[in-house]
Short mmCIF file of C-alpha atoms and ligand atoms in Angstrom, two decimals:
data_model
loop_
_atom_site.label_atom_id
_atom_site.label_comp_id
_atom_site.label_asym_id
_atom_site.label_seq_id
_atom_site.Cartn_x
_atom_site.Cartn_y
_atom_site.Cartn_z
CA MET A 414 -47.00 54.07 94.23
CA ALA A 415 -48.57 55.20 97.54
CA ALA A 416 -50.72 58.30 98.15
CA ALA A 417 -52.47 59.79 101.20
CA THR A 418 -55.75 61.69 101.04
CA ASP A 419 -58.92 62.49 103.00
CA VAL A 420 -61.24 60.17 101.09
CA VAL A 421 -60.60 57.37 98.63
CA VAL A 422 -63.46 56.63 96.24
CA VAL A 423 -63.57 53.23 94.55
CA GLY A 424 -65.33 53.43 91.17
CA ALA A 425 -65.54 56.31 88.69
CA GLY A 426 -69.12 55.75 87.55
CA LEU A 427 -71.64 58.53 88.10
CA ALA A 428 -71.96 57.67 91.81
CA GLY A 429 -68.23 57.76 92.58
CA LEU A 430 -67.64 60.89 90.51
CA ALA A 431 -70.64 62.72 92.01
CA ALA A 432 -69.33 61.82 95.48
CA ALA A 433 -65.84 63.05 94.63
CA ARG A 434 -67.18 66.30 93.15
CA ARG A 435 -69.22 67.04 96.27
CA LEU A 436 -66.27 66.27 98.57
CA VAL A 437 -63.88 68.46 96.59
CA ASP A 438 -66.47 71.27 96.55
CA ALA A 439 -66.56 71.00 100.36
CA GLY A 440 -62.76 71.33 100.54
CA ALA A 441 -61.81 67.67 101.05
CA GLU A 442 -58.99 65.94 99.18
CA VAL A 443 -59.97 62.88 97.18
CA VAL A 444 -58.46 60.10 95.09
CA VAL A 445 -60.80 58.11 92.83
CA LEU A 446 -59.64 54.64 91.81
CA GLU A 447 -61.23 53.22 88.67
CA ALA A 448 -60.70 49.65 87.48
CA ARG A 449 -61.43 50.28 83.82
CA GLY A 450 -59.32 52.38 81.50
CA ARG A 451 -62.25 54.82 81.25
CA VAL A 452 -64.75 56.59 83.49
CA GLY A 453 -68.56 56.29 83.31
CA GLY A 454 -69.08 52.64 84.35
CA ARG A 455 -72.52 51.61 83.15
CA THR A 456 -72.65 54.60 80.78
CA LEU A 457 -70.54 54.19 77.66
CA THR A 458 -70.71 56.34 74.53
CA LEU A 459 -68.77 55.26 71.45
CA PRO A 460 -68.87 56.74 67.95
CA ALA A 461 -70.56 54.77 65.17
CA ALA A 462 -68.60 54.49 61.89
CA ASP A 463 -69.85 57.95 60.84
CA GLY A 464 -69.04 59.49 64.25
CA THR A 465 -72.63 59.50 65.63
CA PRO A 466 -72.37 59.07 69.41
CA ILE A 467 -73.98 55.75 70.40
CA ASP A 468 -74.94 55.09 74.03
CA HIS A 469 -74.25 51.44 74.76
CA GLY A 470 -75.24 51.87 78.43
CA GLY A 471 -77.53 54.33 80.24
CA GLN A 472 -78.94 57.03 77.98
CA TRP A 473 -82.36 58.53 78.86
CA ILE A 474 -83.39 60.97 81.55
CA GLY A 475 -86.81 62.30 82.43
CA PRO A 476 -88.84 64.53 84.76
CA THR A 477 -87.99 64.45 88.49
CA GLN A 478 -84.47 63.21 87.71
CA ASP A 479 -83.24 66.58 88.88
CA ARG A 480 -79.77 65.72 90.16
CA ILE A 481 -78.47 64.17 86.94
CA ALA A 482 -80.12 66.99 84.97
CA ALA A 483 -78.42 69.65 87.13
CA LEU A 484 -75.07 67.91 86.89
CA ALA A 485 -75.32 67.64 83.10
CA GLU A 486 -76.30 71.28 82.83
CA ARG A 487 -73.40 72.36 85.02
CA LEU A 488 -71.06 70.46 82.71
CA GLY A 489 -72.59 71.74 79.46
CA VAL A 490 -74.02 68.35 78.44
CA THR A 491 -77.27 69.19 76.66
CA THR A 492 -80.48 67.22 76.01
CA TYR A 493 -83.12 66.78 73.32
CA PRO A 494 -86.51 65.06 73.37
CA SER A 495 -86.73 61.42 72.31
CA TYR A 496 -88.67 60.89 69.07
CA GLU A 497 -92.12 59.41 69.64
CA ARG A 498 -94.45 60.64 66.90
CA GLY A 499 -96.51 58.09 64.98
CA LEU A 500 -97.90 54.66 65.66
CA ASN A 501 -96.36 52.18 68.07
CA THR A 502 -96.03 48.50 67.27
CA GLU A 503 -97.01 45.41 69.21
CA PHE A 504 -95.58 42.24 67.66
CA ARG A 505 -97.62 39.30 68.86
CA ASP A 506 -98.24 35.77 67.61
CA GLY A 507 -96.09 36.39 64.53
CA GLN A 508 -97.80 39.64 63.45
CA ALA A 509 -97.13 43.36 63.79
CA HIS A 510 -100.10 45.35 65.14
CA ARG A 511 -99.87 49.14 64.99
CA PHE A 512 -101.51 51.21 67.70
CA ASP A 513 -101.78 54.75 68.97
CA GLY A 514 -101.01 55.73 72.56
CA GLN A 515 -99.60 53.63 75.37
CA LEU A 516 -101.62 50.44 74.97
CA PRO A 517 -103.25 48.62 72.03
CA ASP A 518 -107.02 49.28 72.02
CA ASP A 519 -108.14 46.05 70.34
CA ASP A 520 -108.62 44.12 73.58
CA PRO A 521 -110.58 46.10 76.19
CA VAL A 522 -110.61 43.20 78.67
CA SER A 523 -106.81 43.04 78.80
CA ALA A 524 -106.55 46.84 78.86
CA VAL A 525 -108.85 46.98 81.90
CA ALA A 526 -106.87 44.17 83.59
CA MET A 527 -103.63 45.99 82.90
CA GLY A 528 -104.99 49.30 84.25
CA GLN A 529 -106.23 47.59 87.41
CA ALA A 530 -102.90 45.83 87.97
CA ILE A 531 -101.00 49.10 87.55
CA ARG A 532 -103.29 50.89 90.01
CA GLU A 533 -102.88 48.08 92.52
CA LEU A 534 -99.08 47.98 92.19
CA ASP A 535 -98.86 51.78 92.49
CA ALA A 536 -101.03 51.72 95.62
CA MET A 537 -98.89 49.01 97.22
CA ALA A 538 -95.68 50.80 96.22
CA ALA A 539 -96.91 53.95 97.95
CA ARG A 540 -96.81 51.98 101.22
CA VAL A 541 -93.08 51.08 100.90
CA PRO A 542 -90.83 53.37 103.00
CA LEU A 543 -87.98 54.35 100.67
CA GLU A 544 -85.32 54.51 103.37
CA ALA A 545 -86.27 51.13 104.82
CA PRO A 546 -88.46 48.92 102.56
CA TRP A 547 -88.22 46.06 105.07
CA THR A 548 -90.31 48.11 107.54
CA ALA A 549 -93.39 48.24 105.27
CA GLU A 550 -96.36 46.75 107.09
CA GLU A 551 -96.74 44.03 104.44
CA ALA A 552 -92.96 43.70 103.86
CA LEU A 553 -92.70 40.03 104.77
CA ALA A 554 -95.67 38.98 102.63
CA TRP A 555 -94.44 41.00 99.66
CA ASP A 556 -90.86 39.82 100.05
CA SER A 557 -92.02 36.19 100.23
CA GLN A 558 -93.27 36.19 96.64
CA THR A 559 -92.07 37.02 93.17
CA VAL A 560 -93.74 39.41 90.79
CA GLU A 561 -94.68 36.33 88.74
CA THR A 562 -96.62 34.72 91.59
CA TRP A 563 -98.39 38.03 92.19
CA LEU A 564 -99.29 38.35 88.47
CA GLN A 565 -100.69 34.82 88.42
CA ALA A 566 -102.75 35.45 91.53
CA ARG A 567 -104.03 38.93 90.68
CA VAL A 568 -104.15 39.43 86.90
CA GLY A 569 -106.72 37.39 85.00
CA SER A 570 -105.71 38.18 81.41
CA GLU A 571 -102.66 36.40 79.93
CA ARG A 572 -102.09 39.28 77.54
CA ALA A 573 -102.08 41.79 80.40
CA ARG A 574 -99.68 39.52 82.32
CA ASN A 575 -97.37 39.45 79.31
CA TRP A 576 -97.41 43.22 79.01
CA LEU A 577 -96.54 43.55 82.68
CA ARG A 578 -93.78 40.92 82.39
CA GLU A 579 -92.30 42.91 79.52
CA ALA A 580 -92.65 46.18 81.45
CA ILE A 581 -90.73 44.63 84.34
CA ARG A 582 -88.09 43.17 82.03
CA SER A 583 -87.54 46.50 80.30
CA THR A 584 -87.19 48.25 83.68
CA LEU A 585 -84.99 45.78 85.55
CA ALA A 586 -83.56 43.44 82.87
CA ALA A 587 -84.80 40.48 84.89
CA GLU A 588 -87.79 38.16 84.71
CA ALA A 589 -90.90 38.61 86.85
CA ARG A 590 -90.04 35.22 88.36
CA ASP A 591 -86.61 36.50 89.50
CA LEU A 592 -87.83 39.52 91.41
CA SER A 593 -89.10 40.01 94.91
CA LEU A 594 -92.48 41.78 94.77
CA LEU A 595 -91.25 44.04 97.60
CA HIS A 596 -88.18 45.02 95.58
CA THR A 597 -90.26 45.81 92.53
CA LEU A 598 -92.62 47.95 94.62
CA PHE A 599 -89.56 49.75 96.03
CA VAL A 600 -88.26 50.48 92.51
CA ILE A 601 -91.72 51.74 91.47
CA ARG A 602 -91.97 54.00 94.52
CA SER A 603 -88.44 55.33 94.02
CA ALA A 604 -89.46 56.47 90.51
CA GLY A 605 -92.79 57.96 91.64
CA GLY A 606 -94.98 55.29 90.04
CA ILE A 607 -95.26 52.91 87.09
CA ALA A 608 -96.25 55.58 84.56
CA PRO A 609 -93.02 57.60 85.04
CA LEU A 610 -91.01 54.38 84.63
CA LEU A 611 -92.65 53.38 81.36
CA ALA A 612 -93.44 56.66 79.62
CA THR A 613 -91.33 58.43 77.03
CA ALA A 614 -92.70 62.02 77.24
CA GLY A 615 -93.32 62.64 80.93
CA GLY A 616 -91.29 59.58 81.94
CA ALA A 617 -87.86 58.00 82.22
CA GLN A 618 -87.35 57.81 78.42
CA GLU A 619 -88.13 61.49 77.77
CA ARG A 620 -84.77 63.00 76.84
CA ARG A 621 -81.32 62.05 75.56
CA PHE A 622 -77.94 63.73 75.71
CA HIS A 623 -76.56 65.22 72.48
CA GLN A 624 -73.02 64.24 73.44
CA GLY A 625 -74.04 60.86 74.93
CA ALA A 626 -74.51 60.05 78.61
CA GLN A 627 -70.87 59.15 79.24
CA ALA A 628 -69.93 62.77 78.51
CA ILE A 629 -71.22 63.66 82.00
CA SER A 630 -68.71 61.34 83.66
CA ILE A 631 -65.90 62.35 81.31
CA ARG A 632 -66.41 66.05 82.05
CA LEU A 633 -66.90 65.41 85.74
CA ALA A 634 -63.60 63.51 85.85
CA GLU A 635 -61.87 66.35 83.96
CA SER A 636 -63.22 68.81 86.52
CA LEU A 637 -61.60 66.71 89.24
CA ASP A 638 -58.24 67.71 87.86
CA GLY A 639 -56.01 64.64 88.09
CA ARG A 640 -57.76 63.09 91.10
CA VAL A 641 -59.13 60.16 89.07
CA VAL A 642 -56.75 57.25 88.46
CA LEU A 643 -57.72 54.83 85.67
CA GLY A 644 -56.89 51.16 85.18
CA VAL A 645 -56.42 50.37 88.89
CA PRO A 646 -58.90 47.75 90.19
CA ALA A 647 -59.15 47.94 94.00
CA GLN A 648 -58.35 44.53 95.42
CA LEU A 649 -57.98 44.88 99.17
CA VAL A 650 -59.49 47.41 101.56
CA SER A 651 -57.90 47.48 105.02
CA HIS A 652 -59.90 49.53 107.50
CA GLY A 653 -59.76 50.41 111.17
CA GLU A 654 -60.09 53.28 113.60
CA ALA A 655 -57.05 55.06 112.20
CA GLY A 656 -58.24 55.08 108.61
CA VAL A 657 -58.41 53.09 105.41
CA VAL A 658 -55.83 51.67 103.01
CA VAL A 659 -56.97 50.63 99.55
CA GLU A 660 -54.61 48.47 97.59
CA ALA A 661 -55.29 48.51 93.90
CA GLU A 662 -53.26 46.98 91.10
CA GLY A 663 -50.19 49.22 91.01
CA ARG A 664 -51.49 51.82 93.46
CA THR A 665 -52.01 52.05 97.24
CA VAL A 666 -54.03 54.89 98.75
CA THR A 667 -54.21 55.74 102.46
CA ALA A 668 -57.24 57.79 103.47
CA GLY A 669 -59.40 58.82 106.39
CA ARG A 670 -62.47 57.16 104.85
CA ALA A 671 -63.52 55.23 101.75
CA ILE A 672 -66.60 55.39 99.56
CA LEU A 673 -67.20 52.18 97.63
CA ALA A 674 -69.24 53.28 94.62
CA VAL A 675 -69.76 49.92 92.93
CA PRO A 676 -72.79 47.57 92.73
CA PRO A 677 -73.21 45.25 95.75
CA ALA A 678 -72.20 42.13 93.78
CA ILE A 679 -69.00 43.86 92.64
CA ALA A 680 -68.27 45.19 96.17
CA GLY A 681 -68.47 41.56 97.31
CA ARG A 682 -65.56 40.63 95.06
CA ILE A 683 -63.16 43.04 96.77
CA GLY A 684 -61.20 41.77 99.80
CA TYR A 685 -61.60 43.45 103.22
CA ARG A 686 -59.31 43.35 106.29
CA PRO A 687 -60.73 42.76 108.75
CA ALA A 688 -63.37 40.79 106.86
CA LEU A 689 -66.76 42.50 106.77
CA PRO A 690 -69.52 41.31 109.10
CA GLY A 691 -71.44 38.29 107.82
CA TRP A 692 -74.62 40.34 107.34
CA ARG A 693 -72.87 42.51 104.77
CA SER A 694 -71.17 39.59 103.06
CA GLN A 695 -74.48 37.71 102.88
CA LEU A 696 -76.16 40.74 101.30
CA THR A 697 -73.53 41.04 98.58
CA GLN A 698 -73.93 37.32 97.85
CA ARG A 699 -77.63 37.89 97.13
CA VAL A 700 -78.00 40.92 94.85
CA PRO A 701 -77.35 39.68 91.28
CA MET A 702 -77.08 42.00 88.30
CA GLY A 703 -79.74 42.12 85.59
CA SER A 704 -79.14 40.62 82.13
CA VAL A 705 -79.14 42.84 79.05
CA ILE A 706 -77.63 43.05 75.60
CA LYS A 707 -78.18 46.43 73.96
CA VAL A 708 -78.13 46.54 70.15
CA HIS A 709 -78.09 49.45 67.72
CA ALA A 710 -79.02 49.23 64.03
CA ILE A 711 -77.93 52.21 61.94
CA TYR A 712 -79.59 53.21 58.63
CA GLU A 713 -79.18 56.07 56.13
CA GLU A 714 -82.38 57.59 57.51
CA PRO A 715 -85.20 56.78 59.96
CA PHE A 716 -87.40 55.36 57.18
CA TRP A 717 -90.05 54.11 59.64
CA ARG A 718 -90.95 57.74 60.39
CA GLU A 719 -92.10 58.27 56.78
CA GLU A 720 -94.32 55.24 57.23
CA GLY A 721 -95.97 56.92 60.22
CA LEU A 722 -94.23 54.74 62.81
CA SER A 723 -92.67 55.95 66.05
CA GLY A 724 -90.06 53.20 66.10
CA PHE A 725 -91.34 51.85 69.44
CA VAL A 726 -92.00 48.12 69.54
CA VAL A 727 -93.00 45.72 72.27
CA SER A 728 -92.74 42.14 71.12
CA ASP A 729 -93.37 38.58 72.23
CA ARG A 730 -90.65 37.22 69.93
CA GLY A 731 -87.00 37.17 70.76
CA PRO A 732 -84.29 38.05 70.98
CA VAL A 733 -85.25 41.75 70.72
CA THR A 734 -88.39 42.43 72.74
CA ILE A 735 -88.28 46.25 72.98
CA VAL A 736 -87.22 48.78 70.33
CA TYR A 737 -87.06 52.58 70.29
CA ASP A 738 -86.09 55.19 67.70
CA ASN A 739 -82.64 56.24 68.90
CA SER A 740 -81.70 58.59 66.05
CA PRO A 741 -79.81 61.79 66.83
CA GLU A 742 -81.88 64.96 67.12
CA ASP A 743 -81.61 65.83 63.41
CA GLY A 744 -82.70 62.32 62.39
CA SER A 745 -79.49 61.55 60.55
CA PRO A 746 -78.57 58.76 60.51
CA GLY A 747 -81.62 56.66 61.44
CA VAL A 748 -80.93 54.56 64.53
CA LEU A 749 -83.03 51.86 66.17
CA VAL A 750 -82.05 50.63 69.62
CA GLY A 751 -83.16 47.18 70.68
CA PHE A 752 -82.98 45.49 74.05
CA ILE A 753 -82.40 41.79 74.63
CA GLU A 754 -83.33 41.35 78.28
CA GLY A 755 -83.76 38.84 81.06
CA GLU A 756 -83.95 35.21 79.89
CA GLN A 757 -83.47 36.21 76.24
CA ALA A 758 -80.17 37.92 77.17
CA ARG A 759 -79.07 34.89 79.18
CA SER A 760 -79.65 32.40 76.39
CA TRP A 761 -78.58 34.60 73.47
CA ALA A 762 -75.31 35.60 75.18
CA ARG A 763 -74.21 31.96 74.84
CA ARG A 764 -74.79 31.91 71.08
CA ASN A 765 -72.14 33.17 68.66
CA ARG A 766 -72.12 36.67 67.26
CA ALA A 767 -73.29 35.63 63.79
CA ASP A 768 -76.33 33.83 65.23
CA ARG A 769 -77.16 36.80 67.41
CA ARG A 770 -76.83 39.16 64.47
CA ALA A 771 -79.17 36.99 62.37
CA GLY A 772 -81.64 36.80 65.27
CA VAL A 773 -81.66 40.57 65.79
CA LEU A 774 -82.04 41.36 62.07
CA ALA A 775 -84.90 38.89 61.72
CA CYS A 776 -86.70 40.67 64.57
CA LEU A 777 -86.19 44.11 63.06
CA ALA A 778 -87.39 42.92 59.64
CA ASP A 779 -90.51 41.44 61.26
CA TYR A 780 -91.24 44.69 63.07
CA PHE A 781 -90.49 47.24 60.29
CA GLY A 782 -90.21 45.30 57.03
CA GLU A 783 -87.28 44.04 54.94
CA ARG A 784 -85.35 47.28 54.91
CA ALA A 785 -84.90 47.14 58.69
CA GLY A 786 -83.07 43.84 58.21
CA ARG A 787 -80.32 45.59 56.22
CA PRO A 788 -78.77 48.27 58.45
CA ARG A 789 -75.46 49.75 57.37
CA GLU A 790 -74.08 49.00 60.83
CA LEU A 791 -75.16 46.75 63.70
CA LEU A 792 -73.59 47.19 67.12
CA GLU A 793 -74.09 45.16 70.28
CA ARG A 794 -72.94 45.25 73.89
CA SER A 795 -73.54 42.44 76.37
CA TRP A 796 -73.21 43.85 79.87
CA ALA A 797 -72.91 40.51 81.65
CA ASP A 798 -69.57 40.12 79.87
CA GLU A 799 -68.21 43.31 81.44
CA GLU A 800 -65.89 42.26 84.26
CA TYR A 801 -66.49 45.40 86.33
CA SER A 802 -70.28 45.51 85.88
CA GLY A 803 -71.28 41.84 85.83
CA GLY A 804 -74.61 42.75 84.18
CA CYS A 805 -77.05 45.66 84.00
CA PHE A 806 -79.11 47.80 84.33
CA ALA A 807 -78.56 47.24 88.04
CA GLY A 808 -78.48 44.76 90.91
CA TYR A 809 -81.93 43.44 91.85
CA PHE A 810 -83.33 41.79 94.97
CA PRO A 811 -84.80 38.27 94.75
CA PRO A 812 -87.35 37.29 97.43
CA GLY A 813 -86.20 37.36 101.04
CA VAL A 814 -83.22 39.66 100.60
CA TRP A 815 -84.73 43.01 101.58
CA THR A 816 -86.34 41.66 104.73
CA SER A 817 -83.29 39.66 105.88
CA PHE A 818 -80.39 41.83 104.69
CA GLY A 819 -81.77 45.18 103.50
CA GLN A 820 -80.34 47.06 106.44
CA ALA A 821 -76.81 46.20 105.28
CA LEU A 822 -77.22 47.96 101.94
CA ARG A 823 -76.29 51.51 102.95
CA GLU A 824 -75.17 51.28 106.57
CA PRO A 825 -71.54 52.41 106.84
CA ILE A 826 -69.13 49.92 108.39
CA GLY A 827 -66.67 51.95 110.40
CA ARG A 828 -64.92 54.15 107.87
CA LEU A 829 -66.40 52.43 104.82
CA HIS A 830 -69.38 54.08 103.09
CA TRP A 831 -71.50 52.62 100.29
CA ALA A 832 -72.70 54.32 97.12
CA GLY A 833 -73.95 53.23 93.69
CA THR A 834 -77.43 53.41 92.19
CA GLU A 835 -78.51 50.27 94.07
CA THR A 836 -78.22 52.23 97.33
CA ALA A 837 -80.40 55.12 96.12
CA THR A 838 -83.85 56.01 97.40
CA ALA A 839 -84.78 58.08 94.32
CA TRP A 840 -84.73 56.43 90.89
CA THR A 841 -82.73 53.42 92.04
CA ALA A 842 -81.21 51.51 89.07
CA TYR A 843 -81.06 54.77 87.09
CA MET A 844 -78.37 57.42 86.55
CA GLU A 845 -80.35 59.74 88.81
CA GLY A 846 -80.06 57.16 91.60
CA ALA A 847 -76.32 56.90 91.03
CA VAL A 848 -75.87 60.65 91.48
CA GLN A 849 -78.16 60.75 94.53
CA SER A 850 -76.24 57.89 96.14
CA GLY A 851 -72.86 59.49 95.53
CA GLN A 852 -73.93 62.83 96.94
CA ARG A 853 -75.50 61.12 99.97
CA ALA A 854 -72.32 59.12 100.65
CA ALA A 855 -70.23 62.30 100.38
CA ASP A 856 -72.56 64.03 102.88
CA GLU A 857 -72.22 61.06 105.23
CA VAL A 858 -68.41 61.32 105.07
CA LEU A 859 -68.46 65.09 105.58
CA ALA A 860 -70.78 64.72 108.58
CA ALA A 861 -68.53 62.05 110.10
CA SER A 862 -65.25 63.92 109.59
C1 FAD B 721 -77.68 48.93 78.67
C2 FAD B 721 -78.01 49.89 79.79
C3 FAD B 721 -79.03 50.79 79.63
C4 FAD B 721 -79.36 51.69 80.67
N1 FAD B 721 -80.30 52.64 80.43
C5 FAD B 721 -80.47 53.64 81.34
C6 FAD B 721 -81.21 54.80 81.00
O1 FAD B 721 -81.66 54.96 79.85
N2 FAD B 721 -81.38 55.76 81.96
C7 FAD B 721 -80.81 55.64 83.19
O2 FAD B 721 -80.98 56.55 84.02
N3 FAD B 721 -80.07 54.56 83.52
C8 FAD B 721 -79.86 53.57 82.62
N4 FAD B 721 -79.03 52.53 82.90
C9 FAD B 721 -78.49 52.39 84.28
C10 FAD B 721 -77.39 53.39 84.57
O3 FAD B 721 -76.44 53.36 83.53
C11 FAD B 721 -76.76 53.05 85.91
O4 FAD B 721 -77.77 53.06 86.91
C12 FAD B 721 -75.68 54.01 86.38
O5 FAD B 721 -74.81 54.36 85.33
C13 FAD B 721 -74.94 53.38 87.55
O6 FAD B 721 -73.89 54.24 88.00
P1 FAD B 721 -73.03 53.83 89.28
O7 FAD B 721 -72.01 54.87 89.44
O8 FAD B 721 -73.95 53.52 90.41
O9 FAD B 721 -72.36 52.43 88.91
P2 FAD B 721 -71.30 52.08 87.76
O10 FAD B 721 -71.57 52.90 86.57
O11 FAD B 721 -71.36 50.60 87.62
O12 FAD B 721 -69.91 52.53 88.37
C14 FAD B 721 -69.10 51.67 89.12
C15 FAD B 721 -67.67 51.89 88.68
O13 FAD B 721 -66.80 51.13 89.51
C16 FAD B 721 -65.81 50.53 88.73
N5 FAD B 721 -65.29 49.38 89.46
C17 FAD B 721 -65.81 48.15 89.62
N6 FAD B 721 -65.02 47.38 90.39
C18 FAD B 721 -63.97 48.16 90.74
C19 FAD B 721 -62.81 47.93 91.52
N7 FAD B 721 -62.56 46.75 92.10
N8 FAD B 721 -61.93 48.95 91.67
C20 FAD B 721 -62.14 50.16 91.09
N9 FAD B 721 -63.22 50.41 90.33
C21 FAD B 721 -64.13 49.42 90.17
C22 FAD B 721 -66.52 50.19 87.44
O14 FAD B 721 -65.61 50.02 86.38
C23 FAD B 721 -67.42 51.40 87.25
O15 FAD B 721 -66.79 52.41 86.52
C24 FAD B 721 -78.66 51.64 81.90
C25 FAD B 721 -77.61 50.74 82.03
C26 FAD B 721 -77.27 49.89 80.99
C27 FAD B 721 -76.07 49.02 81.13
#
């Protein structure tokens, strides 16, 4: 089937749908092609056995994430505060230590080292221009090292280094050794600092959606009134001065312009005629996706709350290294969400499901006692196994990529425009970044038309 329109959008995640919404609001005609049989991309909400909505992908929003908040509000998707009363847990050297506040207070030397490292990283991040990180004065030096080499050079306490490694892992689902320091500083700056990235109240984990995060995309797609086509992976994008033709499985769309709202690595799998310039192709060869398996354990009630625990854990044992209380607002049922990230996700993804299940339950029992090892339901989602995501939370930049290829990330190529959270300058890697990128790409198209 062939169709003609003003703009064809590839990808019905938050970025593609936000772009389409803005274009339609401005009077343009749009067709959105989505590979999967559903919208929402890296957000996915499925009911647990009792119907509780479970977010297997993106879920939290926080202060300064104004675009996603406004979009949700416009669509009637409501939020509630994440639960964080009670003591947090650090599991270290085979033992659970309970503590109040953001950091354990039993090791002042490491706490000081951690505070100093955070101040130093924040100060460096403030010197990264968001629109063009490669133009930072120290860009080359920062892009020539990993976060790991920086930690080893600058942070004296091994415990502080481990905390920072875990903070990085829980933000980017990659290891400190994988990440360009410049990229990490860019991510920090785009969120307004390290504290907003890590905090629950006052930070990125502050609120959740009653209906689940995917509800935003589902309602957005409904509002687009038949313009979103599901189950049609774009395979070939022909482009020239006259316009664009996107050939998807079973569907061809002719348009004035295209917005490709997919992660760089996924954009690199689509064919282009004529082929894209080498600098774009070499970028998309170099921005791998993070590695994460998200698990949910569901209990009759959040029993850890009665024991004075918040449900938050940071741990040095695998596979689950971070846990939060993810119960619905009324606390029924009790839900713990655990993240298997970075190297743990890479190695545990190769094990069988039964092994993984045993590994996860052993962690939860260590953190919260025997009862946590007997949930009534255990759910898992490995994002590297998703053909049209390739991993999560987002694409990240290893050393050398920003300074050699960064300019290719957002720059339109003729009638092709790029969106997706990786191209955002605010809250990149987050849902907020996805919405910002989609709206920016739509504005670019409107300005060019
Ligand atoms: C486990 C997990 C936890 C997360 N937690 C949070 C969180 O708490 N808060 C937060 O803000 N963010 C979180 N994120 C990140 C957030 O979900 C993403 O940043 C955001 O959803 C990205 O949206 P996007 O539109 O840029 O990309 P995507 O959602 O990846 O959308 C791209 C779309 O393009 C489609 N597609 C791919 N290839 C093709 C093709 N060839 N043709 C047509 N369509 C194609 C895909 O199917 C997909 O629907 C999390 C992500 C994961 C996976």
